[in-house]
PDB file of C-alpha atoms in Angstrom:
ATOM      1  CA  MET K 250       8.799  26.093 -10.435  1.00 89.00           C
ATOM      2  CA  THR K 251       6.430  23.120 -10.509  1.00 92.00           C
ATOM      3  CA  HIS K 252       5.979  21.088 -13.690  1.00 92.00           C
ATOM      4  CA  VAL K 253       2.864  18.948 -14.068  1.00 93.00           C
ATOM      5  CA  PHE K 254       2.702  15.885 -16.301  1.00 94.00           C
ATOM      6  CA  ALA K 255       0.123  13.224 -17.119  1.00 93.00           C
ATOM      7  CA  LYS K 256       0.520   9.518 -17.742  1.00 93.00           C
ATOM      8  CA  LEU K 257      -1.998   8.184 -20.268  1.00 93.00           C
ATOM      9  CA  ARG K 258      -3.878   4.892 -20.436  1.00 87.00           C
ATOM     10  CA  ILE K 259      -2.618   3.713 -23.815  1.00 83.00           C
ATOM     11  CA  ARG K 260      -1.277   0.394 -25.030  1.00 79.00           C
ATOM     12  CA  GLY K 261       1.929  -0.318 -26.849  1.00 70.00           C
ATOM     13  CA  ASN K 262       5.422   1.077 -26.493  1.00 65.00           C
ATOM     14  CA  SER K 263       4.638   4.657 -27.473  1.00 70.00           C
ATOM     15  CA  ASN K 264       5.452   7.471 -25.053  1.00 76.00           C
ATOM     16  CA  LYS K 265       2.686   7.492 -22.430  1.00 88.00           C
ATOM     17  CA  TYR K 266       3.665  10.784 -20.791  1.00 91.00           C
ATOM     18  CA  ARG K 267       2.496  14.307 -21.619  1.00 92.00           C
ATOM     19  CA  LYS K 268       3.288  17.816 -20.431  1.00 93.00           C
ATOM     20  CA  VAL K 269       0.316  19.548 -18.818  1.00 92.00           C
ATOM     21  CA  LEU K 270       1.580  22.863 -17.455  1.00 91.00           C
ATOM     22  CA  SER K 271       4.241  24.697 -15.478  1.00 91.00           C
ATOM     23  CA  THR K 272       3.524  27.112 -12.662  1.00 91.00           C
ATOM     24  CA  LYS K 273       5.386  29.176 -10.095  1.00 91.00           C
ATOM     25  CA  ASP K 274       2.705  28.286  -7.550  1.00 88.00           C
ATOM     26  CA  ASP K 275       3.173  25.444  -5.087  1.00 87.00           C
ATOM     27  CA  ILE K 276       0.563  22.844  -6.006  1.00 90.00           C
ATOM     28  CA  TYR K 277       1.299  20.825  -2.869  1.00 89.00           C
ATOM     29  CA  SER K 278       2.624  21.869   0.516  1.00 87.00           C
ATOM     30  CA  ASN K 279       6.230  21.194   1.461  1.00 88.00           C
ATOM     31  CA  ILE K 280       7.028  17.566   2.187  1.00 90.00           C
ATOM     32  CA  GLU K 281       8.025  18.492   5.745  1.00 87.00           C
ATOM     33  CA  TYR K 282       4.486  19.797   6.290  1.00 88.00           C
ATOM     34  CA  LEU K 283       2.702  16.916   4.540  1.00 91.00           C
ATOM     35  CA  ILE K 284       4.624  14.109   6.226  1.00 92.00           C
ATOM     36  CA  ILE K 285       4.524  14.422   9.996  1.00 87.00           C
ATOM     37  CA  ASP K 286       5.901  10.931  10.546  1.00 90.00           C
ATOM     38  CA  ALA K 287       6.708   7.903   8.397  1.00 91.00           C
ATOM     39  CA  VAL K 288       7.145   4.186   9.063  1.00 89.00           C
ATOM     40  CA  SER K 289       8.500   1.435   6.840  1.00 88.00           C
ATOM     41  CA  TYR K 290       5.681  -0.320   5.034  1.00 89.00           C
ATOM     42  CA  ASN K 291       4.246  -3.317   6.850  1.00 79.00           C
ATOM     43  CA  PRO K 292       1.036  -4.995   5.596  1.00 76.00           C
ATOM     44  CA  GLY K 293      -0.060  -5.543   9.192  1.00 70.00           C
ATOM     45  CA  ALA K 294       0.306  -1.906  10.222  1.00 77.00           C
ATOM     46  CA  LYS K 295      -2.339   0.797  10.445  1.00 80.00           C
ATOM     47  CA  LEU K 296      -1.412   4.447  10.242  1.00 86.00           C
ATOM     48  CA  ASP K 297      -2.262   7.124  12.754  1.00 83.00           C
ATOM     49  CA  SER K 298      -3.365  10.566  11.589  1.00 83.00           C
ATOM     50  CA  GLY K 299      -0.557  12.332   9.760  1.00 84.00           C
ATOM     51  CA  GLU K 300       1.539   9.192   9.310  1.00 91.00           C
ATOM     52  CA  TRP K 301       2.754   7.813   5.989  1.00 95.00           C
ATOM     53  CA  PHE K 302       4.231   4.532   4.895  1.00 94.00           C
ATOM     54  CA  MET K 303       7.627   4.621   3.224  1.00 94.00           C
ATOM     55  CA  ILE K 304       9.614   2.271   1.010  1.00 95.00           C
ATOM     56  CA  PRO K 305      13.397   2.899   0.996  1.00 93.00           C
ATOM     57  CA  GLU K 306      15.618   2.325  -2.041  1.00 94.00           C
ATOM     58  CA  PHE K 307      12.482   2.550  -4.134  1.00 95.00           C
ATOM     59  CA  SER K 308      14.272   2.924  -7.470  1.00 94.00           C
ATOM     60  CA  LYS K 309      15.688  -0.596  -6.971  1.00 92.00           C
ATOM     61  CA  GLN K 310      12.263  -2.177  -6.458  1.00 92.00           C
ATOM     62  CA  ARG K 311      10.900  -4.259  -9.326  1.00 90.00           C
ATOM     63  CA  PHE K 312       7.714  -2.160  -9.329  1.00 92.00           C
ATOM     64  CA  SER K 313       9.541   1.169  -9.599  1.00 94.00           C
ATOM     65  CA  ILE K 314       8.548   2.959 -12.811  1.00 93.00           C
ATOM     66  CA  ASP K 315      10.785   4.945 -15.153  1.00 88.00           C
ATOM     67  CA  ILE K 316       9.828   8.199 -13.429  1.00 90.00           C
ATOM     68  CA  THR K 317      11.207   6.951 -10.108  1.00 93.00           C
ATOM     69  CA  SER K 318      14.162   5.159 -11.662  1.00 88.00           C
ATOM     70  CA  GLY K 319      15.799   8.200 -13.228  1.00 78.00           C
ATOM     71  CA  ALA K 320      15.142   6.948 -16.768  1.00 69.00           C
ATOM     72  CA  TRP K 321      13.073   9.866 -18.010  1.00 69.00           C
ATOM     73  CA  GLU K 322      13.561  13.293 -19.564  1.00 70.00           C
ATOM     74  CA  THR K 323      10.821  15.918 -19.584  1.00 65.00           C
ATOM     75  CA  VAL K 324      12.085  17.330 -22.883  1.00 65.00           C
ATOM     76  CA  ASP K 325      10.845  14.155 -24.577  1.00 70.00           C
ATOM     77  CA  TYR K 326       7.214  14.811 -23.665  1.00 84.00           C
ATOM     78  CA  ASP K 327       4.601  16.272 -26.002  1.00 89.00           C
ATOM     79  CA  SER K 328       1.904  18.568 -24.644  1.00 91.00           C
ATOM     80  CA  LEU K 329      -1.385  16.983 -23.578  1.00 91.00           C
ATOM     81  CA  LYS K 330      -4.015  17.218 -26.310  1.00 90.00           C
ATOM     82  CA  LYS K 331      -7.711  17.795 -25.724  1.00 83.00           C
ATOM     83  CA  GLU K 332      -8.638  14.394 -27.174  1.00 86.00           C
ATOM     84  CA  GLU K 333      -6.229  12.695 -24.746  1.00 88.00           C
ATOM     85  CA  TYR K 334      -7.908  14.142 -21.663  1.00 85.00           C
ATOM     86  CA  GLY K 335     -10.159  11.116 -21.130  1.00 83.00           C
ATOM     87  CA  ASN K 336      -7.160   8.767 -21.113  1.00 89.00           C
ATOM     88  CA  ILE K 337      -5.318  10.294 -18.159  1.00 91.00           C
ATOM     89  CA  ASP K 338      -4.253   7.591 -15.702  1.00 93.00           C
ATOM     90  CA  PHE K 339      -2.424   9.701 -13.147  1.00 95.00           C
ATOM     91  CA  LEU K 340      -0.801  13.095 -12.744  1.00 95.00           C
ATOM     92  CA  PHE K 341       2.614  13.829 -11.295  1.00 95.00           C
ATOM     93  CA  ALA K 342       3.971  17.207 -10.294  1.00 94.00           C
ATOM     94  CA  LYS K 343       7.737  17.683 -10.103  1.00 93.00           C
ATOM     95  CA  ASN K 344       9.570  20.381  -8.185  1.00 91.00           C
ATOM     96  CA  ASP K 345      12.909  20.689  -6.397  1.00 89.00           C
ATOM     97  CA  ASN K 346      11.604  18.748  -3.373  1.00 89.00           C
ATOM     98  CA  GLY K 347      10.243  15.678  -5.084  1.00 93.00           C
ATOM     99  CA  ILE K 348       7.622  14.145  -7.358  1.00 95.00           C
ATOM    100  CA  PHE K 349       3.983  14.175  -6.234  1.00 96.00           C
ATOM    101  CA  PHE K 350       1.588  11.602  -7.696  1.00 97.00           C
ATOM    102  CA  GLN K 351      -2.199  11.683  -7.895  1.00 95.00           C
ATOM    103  CA  ARG K 352      -4.251   8.949  -9.494  1.00 94.00           C
ATOM    104  CA  VAL K 353      -7.077  10.122 -11.752  1.00 90.00           C
ATOM    105  CA  THR K 354     -10.147   7.898 -11.856  1.00 83.00           C
ATOM    106  CA  LYS K 355     -12.426   7.901 -14.885  1.00 73.00           C
ATOM    107  CA  ALA K 356     -15.156   9.435 -12.725  1.00 67.00           C
ATOM    108  CA  LYS K 357     -13.004  12.567 -12.442  1.00 68.00           C
ATOM    109  CA  LEU K 358     -12.537  12.860 -16.201  1.00 66.00           C
ATOM    110  CA  VAL K 359     -16.111  13.819 -17.109  1.00 64.00           C
ATOM    111  CA  ARG K 360     -16.431  16.931 -19.270  1.00 66.00           C
ATOM    112  CA  LYS K 361     -19.272  19.238 -18.184  1.00 69.00           C
ATOM    113  CA  LYS K 362     -20.685  22.709 -18.614  1.00 73.00           C
ATOM    114  CA  HIS K 363     -19.128  25.122 -16.144  1.00 67.00           C
ATOM    115  CA  ILE K 364     -19.288  28.715 -15.036  1.00 77.00           C
ATOM    116  CA  TRP K 365     -15.753  29.797 -14.257  1.00 69.00           C
ATOM    117  CA  GLU K 366     -14.690  32.643 -12.007  1.00 71.00           C
ATOM    118  CA  PHE K 367     -11.558  34.507 -13.079  1.00 69.00           C
ATOM    119  CA  GLY K 368     -10.403  37.478 -11.017  1.00 73.00           C
ATOM    120  CA  GLY K 369     -13.911  38.435  -9.975  1.00 76.00           C
ATOM    121  CA  LYS K 370     -15.419  37.922 -13.439  1.00 79.00           C
ATOM    122  CA  PHE K 371     -17.446  34.943 -14.580  1.00 81.00           C
ATOM    123  CA  ARG K 372     -17.303  33.041 -17.843  1.00 79.00           C
ATOM    124  CA  TYR K 373     -19.475  30.267 -19.235  1.00 80.00           C
ATOM    125  CA  VAL K 374     -17.578  27.293 -20.676  1.00 75.00           C
ATOM    126  CA  PRO K 375     -19.822  24.775 -22.517  1.00 73.00           C
ATOM    127  CA  ASP K 376     -17.320  21.904 -22.610  1.00 70.00           C
ATOM    128  CA  ALA K 377     -14.778  21.955 -19.801  1.00 67.00           C
ATOM    129  CA  GLY K 378     -12.663  19.213 -18.335  1.00 69.00           C
ATOM    130  CA  VAL K 379     -11.844  19.866 -14.705  1.00 72.00           C
ATOM    131  CA  LEU K 380      -9.210  17.951 -12.760  1.00 78.00           C
ATOM    132  CA  ALA K 381      -9.532  18.556  -9.036  1.00 78.00           C
ATOM    133  CA  LEU K 382      -6.254  18.202  -7.160  1.00 84.00           C
ATOM    134  CA  ASN K 383      -6.352  16.736  -3.673  1.00 86.00           C
ATOM    135  CA  ASP K 384      -4.706  18.512  -0.758  1.00 89.00           C
ATOM    136  CA  TYR K 385      -2.621  15.400  -0.188  1.00 93.00           C
ATOM    137  CA  PRO K 386      -1.035  13.476  -3.075  1.00 96.00           C
ATOM    138  CA  ASP K 387      -1.469   9.722  -3.333  1.00 96.00           C
ATOM    139  CA  ALA K 388       2.292   9.184  -3.289  1.00 97.00           C
ATOM    140  CA  ILE K 389       5.463  11.231  -2.971  1.00 97.00           C
ATOM    141  CA  TYR K 390       8.853  10.233  -4.315  1.00 97.00           C
ATOM    142  CA  VAL K 391      11.968  11.969  -2.991  1.00 95.00           C
ATOM    143  CA  PRO K 392      14.862  11.279  -5.410  1.00 94.00           C
ATOM    144  CA  GLN K 393      17.522  12.641  -3.038  1.00 93.00           C
ATOM    145  CA  LYS K 394      16.604   9.973  -0.474  1.00 94.00           C
ATOM    146  CA  ASP K 395      15.254   7.363  -2.904  1.00 95.00           C
ATOM    147  CA  LEU K 396      12.136   7.099  -0.726  1.00 96.00           C
ATOM    148  CA  LEU K 397       8.514   6.598  -1.725  1.00 97.00           C
ATOM    149  CA  TYR K 398       5.823   7.771   0.693  1.00 97.00           C
ATOM    150  CA  PHE K 399       2.151   6.789   0.531  1.00 96.00           C
ATOM    151  CA  GLN K 400      -0.849   6.371   2.827  1.00 94.00           C
ATOM    152  CA  ARG K 401      -3.270   4.088   0.977  1.00 92.00           C
ATOM    153  CA  PHE K 402      -1.695   0.953  -0.438  1.00 90.00           C
ATOM    154  CA  GLU K 403      -4.637   0.309  -2.767  1.00 89.00           C
ATOM    155  CA  THR K 404      -4.181   3.676  -4.501  1.00 93.00           C
ATOM    156  CA  ALA K 405      -0.383   3.600  -4.646  1.00 95.00           C
ATOM    157  CA  SER K 406      -0.440   0.117  -6.181  1.00 92.00           C
ATOM    158  CA  MET K 407      -2.614   1.441  -9.027  1.00 92.00           C
ATOM    159  CA  ILE K 408       0.204   3.826  -9.941  1.00 95.00           C
ATOM    160  CA  PHE K 409       3.096   1.455  -9.314  1.00 95.00           C
ATOM    161  CA  LYS K 410       1.983  -1.782 -10.963  1.00 90.00           C
ATOM    162  CA  GLY K 411       3.335  -4.928  -9.353  1.00 88.00           C
ATOM    163  CA  MET K 412       3.438  -3.387  -5.897  1.00 88.00           C
ATOM    164  CA  GLU K 413       0.865  -6.002  -4.872  1.00 82.00           C
ATOM    165  CA  ILE K 414       3.684  -8.414  -4.090  1.00 80.00           C
ATOM    166  CA  LEU K 415       4.115  -6.498  -0.821  1.00 82.00           C
ATOM    167  CA  TYR K 416       0.538  -7.202   0.225  1.00 75.00           C
ATOM    168  CA  ARG K 417      -0.456 -10.379  -1.475  1.00 80.00           C
ATOM    169  CA  GLU K 418      -2.898 -13.120  -0.572  1.00 84.00           C
ATOM    170  CA  ALA K 419      -1.706 -16.696  -0.241  1.00 88.00           C
ATOM    171  CA  THR K 420      -2.738 -18.852  -3.190  1.00 90.00           C
ATOM    172  CA  ASP K 421      -4.937 -21.937  -2.763  1.00 93.00           C
ATOM    173  CA  GLN K 422      -1.820 -24.076  -2.995  1.00 94.00           C
ATOM    174  CA  GLU K 423      -0.007 -22.020  -0.335  1.00 92.00           C
ATOM    175  CA  VAL K 424      -3.052 -22.185   1.951  1.00 95.00           C
ATOM    176  CA  LYS K 425      -3.300 -25.944   1.438  1.00 95.00           C
ATOM    177  CA  VAL K 426       0.395 -26.430   2.218  1.00 94.00           C
ATOM    178  CA  PHE K 427       0.174 -24.202   5.297  1.00 94.00           C
ATOM    179  CA  LEU K 428      -2.860 -26.047   6.690  1.00 96.00           C
ATOM    180  CA  SER K 429      -1.059 -29.355   6.161  1.00 94.00           C
ATOM    181  CA  ASN K 430       1.701 -28.382   8.610  1.00 93.00           C
ATOM    182  CA  SER K 431       2.214 -30.913  11.399  1.00 91.00           C
ATOM    183  CA  PHE K 432       1.359 -28.326  14.064  1.00 93.00           C
ATOM    184  CA  ILE K 433      -2.173 -27.873  12.661  1.00 94.00           C
ATOM    185  CA  THR K 434      -5.079 -30.275  13.183  1.00 94.00           C
ATOM    186  CA  LEU K 435      -8.135 -29.385  11.092  1.00 95.00           C
ATOM    187  CA  MET K 436     -11.508 -29.968  12.757  1.00 94.00           C
ATOM    188  CA  ASP K 437     -15.206 -29.839  11.798  1.00 95.00           C
ATOM    189  CA  GLY K 438     -14.564 -29.918   8.052  1.00 95.00           C
ATOM    190  CA  PHE K 439     -12.494 -26.749   7.958  1.00 96.00           C
ATOM    191  CA  GLU K 440     -10.373 -26.719   4.780  1.00 94.00           C
ATOM    192  CA  THR K 441      -8.680 -24.540   2.150  1.00 94.00           C
ATOM    193  CA  ASP K 442     -11.789 -23.249   0.356  1.00 94.00           C
ATOM    194  CA  LYS K 443     -13.216 -21.947   3.643  1.00 96.00           C
ATOM    195  CA  VAL K 444     -10.240 -19.687   4.402  1.00 96.00           C
ATOM    196  CA  LYS K 445     -11.268 -16.038   4.076  1.00 94.00           C
ATOM    197  CA  LYS K 446      -9.380 -13.210   2.383  1.00 89.00           C
ATOM    198  CA  THR K 447      -8.026 -11.657   5.591  1.00 87.00           C
ATOM    199  CA  ASN K 448      -6.530 -14.950   6.716  1.00 93.00           C
ATOM    200  CA  ARG K 449      -5.044 -15.568   3.278  1.00 92.00           C
ATOM    201  CA  LYS K 450      -3.069 -12.345   3.657  1.00 87.00           C
ATOM    202  CA  LEU K 451      -1.952 -13.377   7.133  1.00 90.00           C
ATOM    203  CA  ILE K 452      -0.924 -16.799   5.818  1.00 92.00           C
ATOM    204  CA  ALA K 453       1.242 -15.141   3.153  1.00 88.00           C
ATOM    205  CA  GLN K 454       3.007 -13.226   5.933  1.00 84.00           C
ATOM    206  CA  ALA K 455       3.288 -16.333   8.124  1.00 87.00           C
ATOM    207  CA  VAL K 456       4.889 -18.321   5.299  1.00 84.00           C
ATOM    208  CA  ASP K 457       7.534 -15.611   4.902  1.00 78.00           C
ATOM    209  CA  GLN K 458       8.096 -15.429   8.668  1.00 79.00           C
ATOM    210  CA  PHE K 459       8.418 -19.203   9.071  1.00 81.00           C
ATOM    211  CA  SER K 460      10.834 -19.518   6.163  1.00 76.00           C
ATOM    212  CA  ASN K 461      13.337 -17.343   8.055  1.00 76.00           C
ATOM    213  CA  MET K 462      12.764 -18.909  11.477  1.00 82.00           C
ATOM    214  CA  LYS K 463      14.957 -21.505  13.184  1.00 87.00           C
ATOM    215  CA  GLN K 464      13.314 -24.591  14.705  1.00 88.00           C
ATOM    216  CA  GLU K 465      14.083 -23.433  18.241  1.00 90.00           C
ATOM    217  CA  ASP K 466      12.367 -20.118  17.489  1.00 92.00           C
ATOM    218  CA  ARG K 467       9.343 -21.959  16.115  1.00 90.00           C
ATOM    219  CA  GLU K 468       9.103 -23.894  19.365  1.00 91.00           C
ATOM    220  CA  LYS K 469       9.171 -20.628  21.302  1.00 92.00           C
ATOM    221  CA  ILE K 470       6.352 -19.343  19.099  1.00 92.00           C
ATOM    222  CA  PHE K 471       4.282 -22.475  19.742  1.00 92.00           C
ATOM    223  CA  SER K 472       4.720 -22.094  23.522  1.00 92.00           C
ATOM    224  CA  TYR K 473       3.796 -18.420  23.213  1.00 94.00           C
ATOM    225  CA  ILE K 474       0.583 -19.280  21.320  1.00 94.00           C
ATOM    226  CA  LYS K 475      -0.374 -21.929  23.895  1.00 93.00           C
ATOM    227  CA  GLU K 476       0.004 -19.361  26.658  1.00 93.00           C
ATOM    228  CA  TYR K 477      -2.401 -16.916  25.028  1.00 95.00           C
ATOM    229  CA  CYS K 478      -4.696 -19.374  23.205  1.00 94.00           C
ATOM    230  CA  PRO K 479      -4.960 -22.488  25.407  1.00 93.00           C
ATOM    231  CA  ASN K 480      -8.275 -23.363  23.748  1.00 92.00           C
ATOM    232  CA  LEU K 481      -6.450 -24.034  20.458  1.00 93.00           C
ATOM    233  CA  SER K 482      -3.880 -26.396  21.932  1.00 86.00           C
ATOM    234  CA  VAL K 483      -4.634 -30.114  21.658  1.00 80.00           C
ATOM    235  CA  GLU K 484      -1.419 -32.022  22.342  1.00 76.00           C
ATOM    236  CA  ASP K 485       2.330 -31.586  22.061  1.00 73.00           C
ATOM    237  CA  GLN K 486       2.825 -28.780  19.549  1.00 76.00           C
ATOM    238  CA  GLN K 487      -0.481 -29.045  17.736  1.00 90.00           C
ATOM    239  CA  PHE K 488      -3.361 -26.604  17.416  1.00 95.00           C
ATOM    240  CA  ALA K 489      -6.976 -27.437  16.585  1.00 95.00           C
ATOM    241  CA  ILE K 490      -8.394 -25.208  13.847  1.00 96.00           C
ATOM    242  CA  SER K 491     -12.115 -25.451  13.136  1.00 96.00           C
ATOM    243  CA  SER K 492     -12.949 -21.919  11.951  1.00 96.00           C
ATOM    244  CA  ASN K 493     -11.516 -18.732  10.480  1.00 96.00           C
ATOM    245  CA  LYS K 494     -11.485 -17.253  13.974  1.00 96.00           C
ATOM    246  CA  ASP K 495      -9.276 -20.091  15.240  1.00 96.00           C
ATOM    247  CA  LEU K 496      -6.992 -19.698  12.239  1.00 97.00           C
ATOM    248  CA  LYS K 497      -6.746 -15.936  12.734  1.00 95.00           C
ATOM    249  CA  MET K 498      -5.682 -16.344  16.362  1.00 95.00           C
ATOM    250  CA  LEU K 499      -3.054 -18.911  15.366  1.00 95.00           C
ATOM    251  CA  LEU K 500      -1.732 -16.537  12.698  1.00 94.00           C
ATOM    252  CA  TYR K 501      -1.735 -13.630  15.158  1.00 93.00           C
ATOM    253  CA  GLY K 502       0.360 -15.837  17.412  1.00 93.00           C
ATOM    254  CA  ILE K 503       2.845 -16.574  14.640  1.00 92.00           C
ATOM    255  CA  GLY K 504       3.029 -12.826  14.051  1.00 89.00           C
ATOM    256  CA  GLN K 505       3.643 -12.338  17.817  1.00 91.00           C
ATOM    257  CA  ARG K 506       0.724  -9.957  18.230  1.00 91.00           C
ATOM    258  CA  PHE K 507      -0.263 -11.050  21.730  1.00 93.00           C
ATOM    259  CA  TYR K 508       1.003  -9.090  24.718  1.00 93.00           C
ATOM    260  CA  THR K 509       0.347  -8.508  28.415  1.00 94.00           C
ATOM    261  CA  THR K 510       0.057  -5.017  29.847  1.00 93.00           C
ATOM    262  CA  PRO K 511       2.733  -4.168  32.472  1.00 92.00           C
ATOM    263  CA  VAL K 512       0.041  -2.647  34.697  1.00 92.00           C
ATOM    264  CA  GLY K 513      -2.921  -4.909  35.379  1.00 90.00           C
ATOM    265  CA  ASP K 514      -1.491  -7.960  33.578  1.00 90.00           C
ATOM    266  CA  GLU K 515      -4.249  -7.708  30.984  1.00 92.00           C
ATOM    267  CA  GLN K 516      -3.794  -9.937  27.944  1.00 91.00           C
ATOM    268  CA  ARG K 517      -4.404  -8.196  24.640  1.00 90.00           C
ATOM    269  CA  VAL K 518      -3.973  -8.678  20.889  1.00 88.00           C
ATOM    270  CA  ALA K 519      -2.615  -6.008  18.537  1.00 85.00           C
ATOM    271  CA  ASN K 520      -4.664  -5.649  15.355  1.00 76.00           C
ATOM    272  CA  SER K 521      -1.860  -3.565  13.867  1.00 70.00           C
ATOM    273  CA  THR K 522       1.899  -3.675  14.338  1.00 73.00           C
ATOM    274  CA  ILE K 523       4.747  -1.305  13.504  1.00 65.00           C
ATOM    275  CA  THR K 524       8.420  -2.059  14.092  1.00 65.00           C
ATOM    276  CA  LEU K 525      10.046   0.619  16.249  1.00 62.00           C
ATOM    277  CA  ASN K 526      13.338   2.000  14.986  1.00 54.00           C
ATOM    278  CA  PHE K 527      14.793   4.321  17.600  1.00 48.00           C
TER     279      PHE K 527
END
C-alpha cells in the first residue's frame, strides 16, 4: 500500500501536512530499479546517467525535516481540501521501501477544464486540478538505511530547507580573506567584486580543504599547481591571479583536479570529481 501526502505552503506553527490518497498501485518503481548507482554528495561531482547522490545519516543533518527524522504520525493529518490545492509545496509517497518526494511548482497547480477518460468512457470536468507525477521522484529517503538520494541539488534543497550549506558560495568577506593569502599575488586590478559565482563556490570548498590541511601538504599542493600551471607561478610559493580563469585554475589545483594520463602522458583537468570507495 502506498500513502500519498502533501506539504502545504502555509505560515505559522499549524500542521502543514495533509492526506491525499492511498492506493494499492505502485506510484514509483522499486528503489533498486530507480537507483542504478549512488555516490556520496560532492558539490564538484557530476552524475552519469542513472546515478544518484546520497547523504548518509540524513536524519542527523540539521536540514532533515520531521518526515525524515521520525517525528511524524500519519494519523495526525487531515485530508487535503479543495481550497488548499493551490498551496501544495511538495508531495511525498510512503510505502514499505521508503518515502518518495516530488516538488510541486505553482505552474503545475493551475486548475483547467479537462476531458477525462475513465475505463474507455469520457467525462467533461469544468474545474479540475491535475498533478502530474514524474517517473523519477526528486528525492528518496530510505529510513532503514537513513539515506537520502537525489539527483538535482537545486530541487532537493527546495524540499529540505537549509541544505544549501552543502553547496554554498563564499561570502565577500571569505573571498577577500582568501585572495589576501600570502600565496596569491593579485594583478591587473583583479579583486573581490570581480570574482564570479562559479569561483565563489570553489573558494568555499578550498577554504574547507585548507582548514584541514597541514603545512607540508599545502607545500605539496603548491608544487603540484606549479607543475601543471607554470604560467601562474611568479616566485617562491606565489601565484599571479589576474582573471577568473587564473583563479579557477588555482582553485582546481587546490582541489587536485589535474592529472596525467598513464598512456600518452597527456595533462588534463577534471571538471567533475567523485571519491572512489571500493
